[in-house]
Amino acid sequence: MSDSNSGQIDNVMQEDRLFPPAASFSEKAVIKSMDDYQQLYDRVKADPEAYWEAEAKSELHWFEPFDSVLQKDGIDVRWFDGGKTNICYNCIDRNIDAGHGDQDAIIWEGEPGDTRTLTYNQLHHEVCKFANVLKGLGVGQGDVVSIYMPMTPEIAIAMLACVRIGAIHSVIFAGFSAEAIADRNNDASAKVQLTADGLWRRGKIIPLKQTVDAALEKSPTVEHCIVLKRVENDCDMTNGRDHWWHDLTSEASDDCPATPLDSEATSFILYTSGSTGKPKGIRHTTAGYNLWAKKTFQWVFDWRPDDIYWCTADCGWITGHSYIVYGPLAAGATMLMYEGAPNFPAEDRFWDLVEKYKVSILYTAPTAIRAFVKWGDQHIDKHDLSSLRLLGTVGEGINPDTWIWYHEKIGGGRCPIVDTWWQTETGGIMMSPLPGAIPTKPGSCTKPLPGVVPKIVDESLEPVGVNQGGMLCIAEPWPGMLRGIWGDEERFKEQYWSTVPGCYLTGDNARLDDDGYYWIMGRIDDVINVSGHRLSTIEVESAMVSHPNVAECAAVGRPHDIKGQAIAVFITLKDVEASDAIRDELKLHVRKEIGALAVPDDIRFCEAVPKTRSGKIMRRLLRDIAAGREAAGDTSTLEDFSVLAKLRGDED
Ligand code: WTA
């Protein structure tokens, strides 16, 4: 371990297990070997414009051809300028033109067990009708449509209808408060609100329309609200403003040609919380985003025509945008979409769905996997999961022990795991194993995708050495990159482009190991500095989770007179009660796994670690708690975060 104080982060995690793809998997894969990957990577790096020009021409439909592949003027980047295309056309019409109109696009199951299937033809019909509904209410190119809906096929239909006519959607996760909706509506000057009477969550009705009513009182720009009937509960309908989805669509024509849109036309904005201040509306555009979502889907999920693909995310997050709607549909995939909770009616709902629909590719989040571990293997053992061939994770780092469990218990030891690192801002996956080509290491997102040029620097902006952590940047533009923060050019510049000149700053720390594998070490703000050693939260947490009685762990720093910072960990236990004995045992365990330096000063037990709505640990909240109530660290009473988490529930 180095004593370096130049802002590098010490690497304390040793993970040597290597899982090469099975030959039978690689043979059929899109990218079949490490050599194939390396050649493609090098080719794109050497001449990105030639590569992306050919891909854009073959993978997207062009109403008018583009004049240039890439134009860069400082932080202003334009891909495929001068061309006209349409994301909805690429996702639906193009597949129908290719003869796939009768193929299933979306197989959907509601939480109560109701089901629906839409072929590409049927999806086309529904999307065209709804696009005409929007037009009928005066929605045109550049208008913002705010979407606050359950995970029914209509949320995808709504998103696709918007991009078909050049309207900009802003999807707001249907768990946010009225205040949060109003803030986003006002920031975006939303013109129309889409919602539903309610949604099902663990067998209960969540009345969405009520929340929207409160939000619309404070959203003066919203002229109309369209309400989908989902749960059949009563709702107040304001005359002139509110309309039923089924009333409007029953009268609408299904003839609605896709509008040719500029490559750089804004396709959507998606709000994400920053480390300070109000949420930012991340702005994505049309051609480059569409191409990136499609290519990354094909590469990473190695999609084949007989696959049933299931991404368990919500359309309220970028994962739902890129890997439920735009990537899979552009690639002509068949997907499963599920409305509800993973533990309704019981903790085996996901495995029931995998078995029932013969899901072959499953993409989910580490937070969900840790819940499955905690709920116990008996829920999994009941089901036949042999249809699965590929597993994925996204949203946060996966602790190696959780990775191994996922690999063995869900993947039966035969499915590669793609640990995909990316962000709302990047539009699509940036680093991930290519499952037929790159041997995986538990906890590492392995290698950058072709077109992604990562760079890791310390605080003096010098590149760090092998196995030294530092700030992760991206040195070259890629087609799916964000183009701005809605209405806040200054913040865009300041936040992403000013720290490391010429590079996009991801806000994450990472290190590169001896084999050229990347390891994400957590957010830059989350680094814990103990006696001058900068430690990554993920590494401390992974060491904790490798203890058999730890279900989940969040590590944060708190002020310490001598060490600068001390480590405080919040732990959810499994199979044992909280006690001083287990606390001592865990300290010993960390000493053994990492060393004395990483032994936490405080170990606090809790029912559940507080999470944001998208499943990320709320470290800011934990830092406050760790700093403010140090004395409580030695009691074994369980912490109850539910109240605090709710207070902060609008962070995403
Ligand atoms: C974290 C989600 C480690 C990271 C697509 C990133 C990850 C932030 C991983 C973006 C991963 C996401 N390993 N960390 N595989 N994937 N993250 O915008 O800190 O919701 O910057 O996008 O999640 O979160 P966002």
XYZ file of C-alpha atoms and ligand atoms in Angstrom:
677
model
C 0.000 0.000 0.000
C 1.453 3.390 -0.924
C 1.680 6.453 1.247
C 1.042 8.615 -1.748
C -0.925 11.748 -1.053
C -1.304 12.953 -4.586
C -4.940 11.987 -4.577
C -4.509 8.422 -5.635
C -6.615 5.819 -3.975
C -5.113 2.772 -2.386
C -6.143 -0.532 -3.786
C -6.850 -3.006 -1.031
C -8.988 -5.525 -2.811
C -7.428 -8.687 -4.087
C -9.663 -10.694 -6.379
C -7.946 -13.347 -8.464
C -10.794 -15.538 -9.632
C -11.157 -15.572 -13.404
C -14.140 -16.951 -15.319
C -13.519 -17.469 -19.033
C -16.609 -17.858 -21.235
C -17.479 -21.434 -22.148
C -16.397 -22.437 -25.660
C -20.014 -23.325 -26.471
C -21.025 -19.748 -25.578
C -18.208 -18.076 -27.480
C -18.802 -20.055 -30.673
C -22.218 -18.491 -31.157
C -21.415 -15.067 -29.717
C -21.393 -11.756 -31.608
C -17.789 -11.210 -30.486
C -16.101 -14.542 -29.999
C -12.686 -14.010 -28.484
C -10.404 -11.591 -26.714
C -8.553 -11.127 -30.009
C -11.762 -10.216 -31.821
C -12.575 -7.736 -29.082
C -9.102 -6.204 -29.120
C -9.076 -5.879 -32.893
C -12.447 -4.186 -32.941
C -11.482 -1.922 -30.050
C -8.253 -0.889 -31.765
C -9.959 -0.372 -35.108
C -12.594 1.966 -33.627
C -9.966 3.831 -31.632
C -7.741 4.331 -34.672
C -10.513 5.710 -36.868
C -13.741 6.283 -34.963
C -15.331 8.290 -37.740
C -14.935 5.556 -40.342
C -16.362 2.972 -37.967
C -19.352 5.021 -36.813
C -20.147 6.219 -40.304
C -20.534 2.643 -41.514
C -22.497 1.598 -38.418
C -24.859 4.569 -38.595
C -25.577 3.826 -42.238
C -26.251 0.147 -41.712
C -28.009 0.257 -38.325
C -30.323 3.275 -38.639
C -32.855 4.434 -41.192
C -32.058 7.819 -42.745
C -34.726 10.066 -44.206
C -31.841 12.312 -45.218
C -28.178 11.330 -45.119
C -25.762 13.048 -42.724
C -23.011 15.412 -43.926
C -20.435 14.716 -41.241
C -19.851 11.950 -38.731
C -18.446 13.947 -35.825
C -18.031 17.640 -35.242
C -16.366 18.868 -32.113
C -16.144 22.438 -30.989
C -14.989 22.449 -27.376
C -17.693 20.737 -25.400
C -20.193 21.099 -28.226
C -20.263 17.724 -29.964
C -22.439 16.821 -32.942
C -22.814 13.308 -34.325
C -24.155 12.643 -37.824
C -24.911 16.300 -38.398
C -27.224 17.210 -41.241
C -28.917 13.807 -41.254
C -32.537 13.126 -40.478
C -33.746 9.967 -38.755
C -36.336 8.926 -36.163
C -35.785 6.733 -33.101
C -39.323 5.357 -33.153
C -39.010 4.466 -36.824
C -35.754 2.657 -36.102
C -37.319 0.780 -33.189
C -40.565 -0.281 -34.851
C -41.107 0.442 -38.545
C -37.661 -0.727 -39.533
C -38.252 -4.115 -37.913
C -41.617 -4.411 -39.640
C -40.011 -3.485 -42.967
C -37.512 -6.280 -42.354
C -40.357 -8.801 -42.036
C -40.615 -9.018 -38.242
C -44.062 -7.436 -37.824
C -45.558 -10.586 -36.303
C -42.713 -11.166 -33.884
C -43.412 -10.435 -30.221
C -41.860 -7.168 -29.115
C -43.180 -6.865 -25.556
C -44.445 -9.712 -23.413
C -45.870 -8.104 -20.341
C -47.042 -9.363 -16.977
C -48.794 -7.188 -14.417
C -48.263 -7.632 -10.716
C -51.696 -9.264 -10.215
C -50.761 -11.814 -12.900
C -52.617 -10.333 -15.901
C -50.681 -10.567 -19.164
C -50.467 -8.928 -22.568
C -48.288 -9.410 -25.596
C -47.615 -6.876 -28.329
C -46.056 -7.813 -31.640
C -44.079 -5.216 -33.560
C -47.187 -4.636 -35.720
C -49.408 -4.168 -32.681
C -46.874 -1.881 -31.045
C -46.812 0.174 -34.248
C -50.597 0.467 -34.186
C -50.700 1.580 -30.544
C -47.809 4.008 -30.845
C -49.247 5.661 -33.963
C -52.620 6.112 -32.320
C -51.113 7.627 -29.220
C -48.833 9.870 -31.259
C -51.975 11.208 -32.956
C -53.568 11.744 -29.544
C -50.597 13.870 -28.514
C -50.759 15.822 -31.763
C -54.481 16.349 -31.201
C -53.683 18.058 -27.901
C -51.283 20.394 -29.667
C -48.041 18.587 -28.866
C -45.416 19.226 -31.527
C -41.678 19.022 -32.097
C -39.686 20.241 -29.112
C -42.611 20.184 -26.658
C -41.947 18.410 -23.384
C -44.226 15.579 -22.246
C -43.948 14.543 -18.598
C -44.537 10.835 -17.975
C -45.445 9.516 -14.512
C -46.756 6.045 -15.178
C -46.718 2.433 -14.029
C -44.657 -0.211 -15.799
C -47.347 -1.253 -18.247
C -46.786 -1.392 -22.020
C -48.319 2.085 -22.221
C -45.231 3.692 -20.683
C -43.167 2.372 -23.606
C -45.942 3.314 -26.036
C -45.946 6.849 -24.621
C -42.177 7.227 -24.881
C -42.135 5.902 -28.443
C -45.083 8.100 -29.448
C -43.191 11.166 -28.233
C -40.030 10.428 -30.168
C -42.132 9.553 -33.234
C -43.343 13.152 -33.473
C -40.262 14.876 -32.081
C -41.765 15.648 -28.672
C -39.300 15.397 -25.785
C -40.197 13.028 -22.979
C -39.264 13.465 -19.370
C -40.023 10.249 -17.510
C -40.377 10.672 -13.762
C -40.194 7.503 -11.675
C -43.700 6.748 -10.382
C -42.586 6.777 -6.773
C -41.623 10.428 -6.587
C -43.645 12.991 -4.655
C -45.898 15.721 -6.036
C -43.216 18.245 -5.178
C -40.603 16.360 -7.185
C -42.915 16.085 -10.192
C -43.724 19.803 -10.058
C -40.018 20.740 -9.807
C -39.212 18.676 -12.887
C -42.272 19.861 -14.812
C -41.358 23.469 -14.137
C -37.698 23.052 -14.971
C -38.645 21.438 -18.294
C -41.734 23.610 -18.998
C -43.709 20.431 -19.598
C -46.824 20.899 -21.707
C -48.632 17.609 -21.185
C -48.687 15.191 -18.257
C -49.244 11.457 -18.695
C -50.230 9.318 -15.730
C -52.545 6.512 -14.594
C -55.279 6.119 -12.015
C -52.798 4.099 -10.007
C -50.346 1.254 -9.961
C -50.012 -2.069 -8.198
C -47.257 -2.436 -5.648
C -47.129 -5.488 -3.396
C -50.824 -6.044 -3.860
C -51.751 -2.499 -2.912
C -52.903 0.378 -5.076
C -50.697 3.462 -5.234
C -52.966 6.287 -6.421
C -50.799 8.053 -8.996
C -53.431 10.476 -10.198
C -53.867 11.946 -6.716
C -50.166 12.736 -6.582
C -50.292 14.199 -10.069
C -53.259 16.394 -9.109
C -51.182 17.922 -6.321
C -48.208 18.315 -8.683
C -50.284 20.001 -11.376
C -51.453 22.650 -8.935
C -47.848 23.794 -8.998
C -47.083 23.054 -12.667
C -48.492 26.048 -14.539
C -47.052 25.058 -17.918
C -48.984 21.765 -18.085
C -52.105 22.205 -20.217
C -53.394 18.650 -20.426
C -53.236 15.453 -18.437
C -53.923 12.021 -19.954
C -54.883 9.279 -17.506
C -54.509 5.563 -18.166
C -56.967 3.281 -16.400
C -54.920 0.608 -14.686
C -56.332 -0.156 -11.251
C -59.939 1.063 -11.626
C -59.901 3.286 -8.563
C -61.804 6.552 -8.447
C -60.021 9.683 -9.437
C -60.967 13.295 -9.839
C -60.946 14.430 -13.436
C -60.622 18.164 -14.015
C -62.818 19.255 -16.870
C -60.944 20.489 -19.919
C -57.552 19.480 -18.495
C -57.855 15.765 -17.764
C -58.661 13.100 -20.340
C -58.901 9.320 -20.202
C -56.304 7.529 -22.276
C -58.897 5.068 -23.634
C -61.313 7.825 -24.673
C -58.685 9.679 -26.672
C -57.110 6.611 -28.274
C -60.440 5.038 -29.250
C -61.052 7.974 -31.561
C -57.495 8.328 -32.872
C -56.260 7.212 -36.274
C -53.374 4.775 -36.451
C -51.873 6.574 -39.412
C -48.975 8.626 -38.170
C -45.773 8.592 -40.230
C -42.618 9.159 -38.196
C -41.336 12.734 -38.381
C -37.854 13.030 -39.916
C -35.791 14.613 -37.111
C -32.348 16.180 -37.017
C -29.679 13.839 -35.708
C -29.032 16.288 -32.912
C -32.701 16.962 -32.037
C -33.306 16.422 -28.310
C -34.988 13.053 -27.837
C -35.505 13.107 -24.097
C -34.459 14.589 -20.829
C -34.070 12.506 -17.714
C -33.621 14.050 -14.290
C -30.915 12.734 -12.042
C -29.825 14.141 -8.714
C -26.489 15.829 -8.424
C -24.301 15.806 -5.357
C -25.596 19.276 -4.584
C -28.613 21.302 -5.484
C -31.589 20.597 -7.653
C -31.885 17.612 -10.001
C -30.370 18.041 -13.443
C -32.227 17.262 -16.635
C -29.723 15.213 -18.594
C -30.311 15.899 -22.284
C -29.882 13.232 -24.933
C -30.309 13.583 -28.660
C -31.451 11.393 -31.530
C -29.128 9.553 -33.927
C -26.069 9.044 -31.740
C -28.113 7.958 -28.725
C -30.145 5.534 -30.819
C -27.064 3.986 -32.376
C -25.252 3.673 -29.030
C -28.267 2.044 -27.319
C -28.592 -0.443 -30.187
C -24.912 -1.358 -30.602
C -24.235 -1.702 -26.894
C -27.339 -3.880 -26.517
C -26.127 -6.171 -29.301
C -22.565 -6.350 -28.025
C -23.149 -6.744 -24.303
C -26.275 -8.910 -24.316
C -25.085 -10.855 -27.327
C -28.669 -10.858 -28.483
C -29.834 -13.719 -30.698
C -33.213 -14.119 -32.424
C -34.535 -16.833 -30.084
C -33.698 -14.934 -26.881
C -36.252 -13.745 -24.355
C -34.627 -10.757 -22.751
C -35.683 -9.311 -19.407
C -34.419 -6.105 -17.874
C -35.998 -5.625 -14.452
C -35.422 -1.864 -14.313
C -38.125 0.794 -14.336
C -38.572 3.152 -17.270
C -38.105 5.978 -14.761
C -34.350 5.346 -14.926
C -31.905 5.453 -17.798
C -31.625 1.663 -17.736
C -35.306 1.477 -18.621
C -34.829 3.979 -21.432
C -31.821 2.350 -23.054
C -32.297 -1.335 -22.188
C -36.046 -1.793 -21.991
C -37.189 0.528 -24.740
C -34.645 1.879 -27.203
C -31.781 -0.637 -27.338
C -33.755 -3.897 -27.439
C -36.454 -2.595 -29.790
C -33.923 -1.075 -32.180
C -32.238 -4.481 -32.249
C -35.569 -6.223 -32.921
C -35.579 -8.158 -29.647
C -38.396 -9.885 -27.775
C -38.551 -8.766 -24.185
C -40.369 -9.472 -20.977
C -41.669 -6.488 -19.057
C -42.943 -6.863 -15.491
C -44.976 -4.334 -13.557
C -44.488 -5.093 -9.918
C -42.399 -6.041 -6.932
C -39.964 -8.978 -6.808
C -41.562 -10.280 -3.599
C -45.214 -10.360 -4.543
C -47.107 -12.577 -3.969
C -43.913 -14.266 -2.695
C -40.146 -13.896 -2.805
C -39.891 -16.178 -5.827
C -41.797 -13.958 -8.274
C -38.757 -13.269 -10.486
C -37.883 -16.968 -10.715
C -41.481 -17.798 -11.454
C -41.335 -15.327 -14.360
C -38.008 -16.643 -15.629
C -39.389 -20.181 -15.669
C -42.774 -19.250 -17.130
C -41.447 -17.145 -20.001
C -38.183 -19.051 -20.479
C -36.143 -15.919 -20.025
C -32.657 -16.359 -21.483
C -31.060 -12.999 -20.609
C -31.648 -11.386 -17.213
C -30.427 -7.863 -16.436
C -30.933 -6.627 -12.870
C -29.334 -4.610 -10.054
C -26.942 -5.677 -7.262
C -29.351 -4.307 -4.674
C -31.981 -6.803 -5.905
C -29.461 -9.639 -5.915
C -28.491 -8.903 -2.309
C -32.181 -9.055 -1.390
C -32.467 -12.474 -3.078
C -29.457 -13.712 -1.116
C -31.106 -12.547 2.080
C -34.491 -14.072 1.246
C -32.888 -17.484 0.934
C -32.191 -20.165 -1.660
C -35.466 -22.002 -1.063
C -37.255 -19.471 -3.313
C -34.899 -20.236 -6.146
C -34.677 -23.980 -5.724
C -38.392 -24.287 -6.514
C -37.884 -23.152 -10.104
C -36.323 -24.342 -13.324
C -33.945 -21.586 -14.414
C -32.277 -23.595 -17.169
C -33.485 -21.189 -19.883
C -31.023 -18.545 -18.648
C -27.821 -18.178 -20.649
C -26.605 -14.689 -19.696
C -26.862 -12.523 -16.573
C -26.215 -8.814 -16.153
C -25.937 -6.214 -13.426
C -26.110 -2.432 -13.376
C -26.415 0.547 -11.083
C -23.669 0.026 -8.536
C -20.708 -2.188 -7.939
C -21.402 -5.824 -7.225
C -19.456 -7.271 -4.305
C -17.472 -10.330 -5.400
C -19.290 -12.647 -3.021
C -22.657 -11.516 -4.318
C -21.327 -12.003 -7.845
C -20.350 -15.610 -7.046
C -23.784 -16.289 -5.585
C -25.480 -14.854 -8.703
C -23.211 -16.921 -10.901
C -23.791 -20.172 -9.062
C -27.332 -19.942 -7.767
C -29.072 -18.091 -10.597
C -26.721 -18.853 -13.461
C -26.140 -22.491 -12.520
C -22.432 -21.845 -12.998
C -22.907 -21.720 -16.778
C -24.008 -18.118 -17.498
C -21.482 -15.338 -18.020
C -22.180 -12.208 -15.952
C -21.950 -8.817 -17.604
C -21.226 -6.226 -14.899
C -22.101 -3.103 -16.861
C -20.714 0.258 -15.804
C -22.390 3.362 -17.191
C -24.424 6.425 -16.222
C -27.528 8.398 -17.114
C -25.117 10.791 -18.780
C -23.406 8.191 -20.962
C -26.678 7.067 -22.571
C -25.580 3.456 -22.694
C -23.114 0.919 -21.350
C -19.474 2.091 -21.371
C -17.569 -0.749 -19.758
C -18.641 -4.357 -19.556
C -17.421 -7.811 -20.361
C -18.416 -8.929 -23.858
C -19.787 -12.254 -22.728
C -18.319 -14.483 -25.426
C -14.948 -12.771 -25.457
C -13.791 -11.358 -22.142
C -13.070 -13.604 -19.132
C -14.788 -12.075 -16.104
C -13.435 -11.230 -12.663
C -16.042 -10.886 -9.900
C -16.446 -7.187 -9.069
C -14.793 -5.802 -12.202
C -16.643 -4.271 -15.152
C -13.589 -5.493 -17.121
C -12.977 -3.538 -20.350
C -14.243 -0.483 -22.211
C -16.580 -1.078 -25.143
C -15.290 -0.176 -28.601
C -15.454 3.607 -28.932
C -14.897 4.248 -25.216
C -11.514 5.701 -24.249
C -11.198 5.828 -20.455
C -8.469 7.682 -18.600
C -7.724 7.644 -14.859
C -5.988 10.649 -13.308
C -5.059 11.809 -9.823
C -5.885 15.202 -8.358
C -2.941 16.830 -10.078
C -4.378 15.449 -13.334
C -1.487 13.049 -13.852
C -2.363 9.582 -15.119
C -2.178 7.092 -12.246
C -0.176 3.877 -12.326
C -1.450 0.344 -12.502
C -3.560 -0.565 -9.461
C -3.721 3.052 -8.296
C -7.204 4.451 -8.058
C -8.052 7.896 -9.397
C -10.734 9.907 -11.148
C -12.281 8.145 -14.108
C -12.681 10.285 -17.224
C -13.571 9.585 -20.823
C -11.101 11.140 -23.231
C -12.943 10.903 -26.567
C -16.547 11.595 -27.585
C -18.897 8.633 -28.093
C -22.251 8.668 -29.911
C -24.468 8.157 -26.843
C -22.954 10.913 -24.698
C -25.152 13.540 -23.045
C -25.326 16.836 -24.880
C -26.259 19.081 -22.009
C -28.173 19.791 -18.846
C -31.587 21.132 -19.745
C -31.524 24.901 -19.372
C -28.185 25.000 -17.536
C -25.225 25.209 -19.879
C -22.968 26.542 -17.091
C -23.597 23.609 -14.799
C -22.994 21.207 -17.690
C -19.613 22.775 -18.363
C -18.665 23.075 -14.739
C -19.711 19.628 -13.633
C -18.462 17.447 -16.465
C -15.850 19.323 -18.447
C -13.908 21.714 -16.247
C -11.952 19.415 -13.917
C -9.897 17.522 -16.481
C -9.448 19.626 -19.609
C -10.748 17.977 -22.768
C -12.201 15.004 -20.887
C -15.644 14.064 -19.649
C -15.487 13.651 -15.862
C -17.585 10.686 -14.754
C -17.564 11.506 -11.034
C -16.493 7.930 -10.252
C -13.137 6.641 -9.093
C -11.603 3.622 -10.743
C -8.401 1.648 -11.051
C -6.864 -0.463 -13.753
C -5.302 -3.779 -12.738
C -2.315 -5.673 -14.167
C -4.485 -7.301 -16.822
C -5.975 -4.027 -18.021
C -9.259 -4.643 -16.204
C -11.186 -1.708 -14.741
C -12.516 -1.670 -11.195
C -15.008 1.041 -10.235
C -14.259 2.257 -6.709
C -17.321 4.422 -5.984
C -18.119 8.094 -6.338
C -15.301 10.620 -5.978
C -17.150 12.254 -3.062
C -17.399 8.954 -1.208
C -13.694 8.213 -0.792
C -12.730 7.607 2.848
C -9.404 9.057 3.899
C -7.948 7.182 6.878
C -4.582 8.505 8.059
C -3.757 9.692 4.575
C -4.791 6.460 2.899
C -7.662 6.911 0.527
C -9.929 3.911 0.596
C -12.766 3.052 -1.704
C -16.182 2.415 -0.205
C -16.772 -0.524 -2.525
C -13.688 -2.351 -1.319
C -14.541 -2.000 2.364
C -18.124 -3.064 1.658
C -17.016 -6.057 -0.381
C -14.809 -7.254 2.443
C -17.758 -7.012 4.834
C -20.177 -8.759 2.505
C -17.758 -11.656 2.155
C -18.613 -12.555 5.773
C -21.399 -15.162 5.750
C -23.589 -13.232 8.204
C -23.535 -9.930 6.343
C -26.377 -9.391 3.880
C -25.590 -5.804 3.036
C -23.115 -3.129 4.005
C -22.664 0.590 3.467
C -19.330 2.161 4.407
C -18.827 5.890 4.926
C -16.198 8.134 6.462
C -16.771 10.227 9.559
C -14.500 12.868 11.078
C -11.809 11.562 13.419
C -9.389 13.772 15.406
C -6.297 11.729 14.730
C -6.906 9.728 11.587
C -8.687 12.471 9.681
C -11.484 10.104 8.937
C -12.627 6.901 10.535
C -14.679 4.246 8.808
C -18.269 3.758 9.875
C -20.195 0.830 8.460
C -23.905 0.161 8.491
C -24.724 -3.505 8.278
C -27.747 -5.672 7.666
C -27.191 -9.098 9.160
C -28.515 -12.443 8.052
C -29.056 -15.539 10.197
C -27.750 -13.913 13.428
C -28.843 -11.269 15.890
C -26.871 -8.081 16.417
C -24.434 -8.461 19.311
C -21.051 -7.302 20.540
C -19.675 -10.713 19.635
C -20.625 -10.419 15.979
C -19.324 -6.860 15.943
C -15.916 -8.051 17.144
C -15.963 -10.887 14.689
C -16.637 -8.521 11.796
C -13.742 -6.294 12.826
C -11.471 -9.296 12.831
C -12.812 -10.343 9.478
C -11.941 -6.983 7.874
C -8.501 -7.034 9.468
C -7.938 -10.399 7.844
C -9.418 -9.456 4.467
C -7.888 -6.001 4.000
C -5.740 -5.064 6.987
C -5.833 -3.030 10.175
C -6.221 0.230 8.293
C -9.667 -0.693 7.040
C -11.076 -1.911 10.347
C -14.149 0.243 11.003
C -14.306 2.324 14.153
C -18.079 2.096 14.166
C -20.163 -0.882 13.210
C -23.862 -0.169 13.289
C -26.590 -2.642 12.563
C -29.790 -1.778 10.752
C -32.918 -3.507 9.419
C -32.176 -2.213 5.950
C -29.615 0.158 4.545
C -31.383 3.313 3.289
C -31.551 3.435 -0.493
C -32.514 5.938 -3.113
C -35.492 5.169 -5.310
C -33.179 3.609 -7.871
C -31.583 1.335 -5.280
C -28.352 3.168 -4.584
C -27.161 3.486 -0.989
C -27.840 6.957 0.435
C -24.336 7.711 1.559
C -24.889 11.376 2.218
C -27.539 10.530 4.769
C -25.313 7.886 6.352
C -22.381 10.279 6.498
C -24.533 12.758 8.419
C -25.652 10.074 10.815
C -22.151 8.685 11.254
C -20.774 12.145 11.968
C -23.540 13.335 14.251
C -24.086 10.485 16.632
C -20.755 8.876 17.183
C -21.561 7.680 20.701
C -24.401 5.540 19.426
C -21.891 3.494 17.473
C -21.299 1.188 20.356
C -24.841 0.143 21.035
C -26.264 -2.889 19.375
C -29.742 -1.490 18.874
C -30.943 -1.661 15.333
C -31.150 1.583 13.446
C -34.452 2.292 11.761
C -33.863 4.400 8.680
C -37.302 4.144 7.201
C -38.426 7.541 8.483
C -35.250 9.304 7.442
C -35.210 7.587 4.083
C -38.737 8.748 3.443
C -37.833 12.312 4.348
C -35.091 12.184 1.793
C -37.142 10.064 -0.577
C -37.000 12.534 -3.423
C -33.351 11.956 -4.060
C -32.844 9.489 -6.853
C -22.752 3.676 -10.406
C -27.098 3.823 -14.031
C -20.038 0.192 -10.234
C -21.614 4.623 -10.715
C -26.843 3.137 -15.373
C -22.218 5.528 -11.781
C -21.781 1.463 -11.056
C -23.637 5.662 -11.296
C -22.075 0.473 -12.034
C -24.591 6.011 -12.414
C -21.269 -0.712 -12.042
C -23.456 2.136 -12.279
N -20.270 -0.794 -11.135
N -20.775 1.311 -10.182
N -21.488 -1.707 -12.899
N -23.120 0.926 -12.770
N -22.664 2.467 -11.243
O -26.952 7.539 -13.581
O -21.286 5.343 -9.549
O -28.376 5.882 -12.256
O -21.580 6.777 -11.871
O -26.948 5.178 -14.183
O -23.941 4.388 -10.730
O -25.920 5.889 -11.993
P -27.115 6.184 -12.990
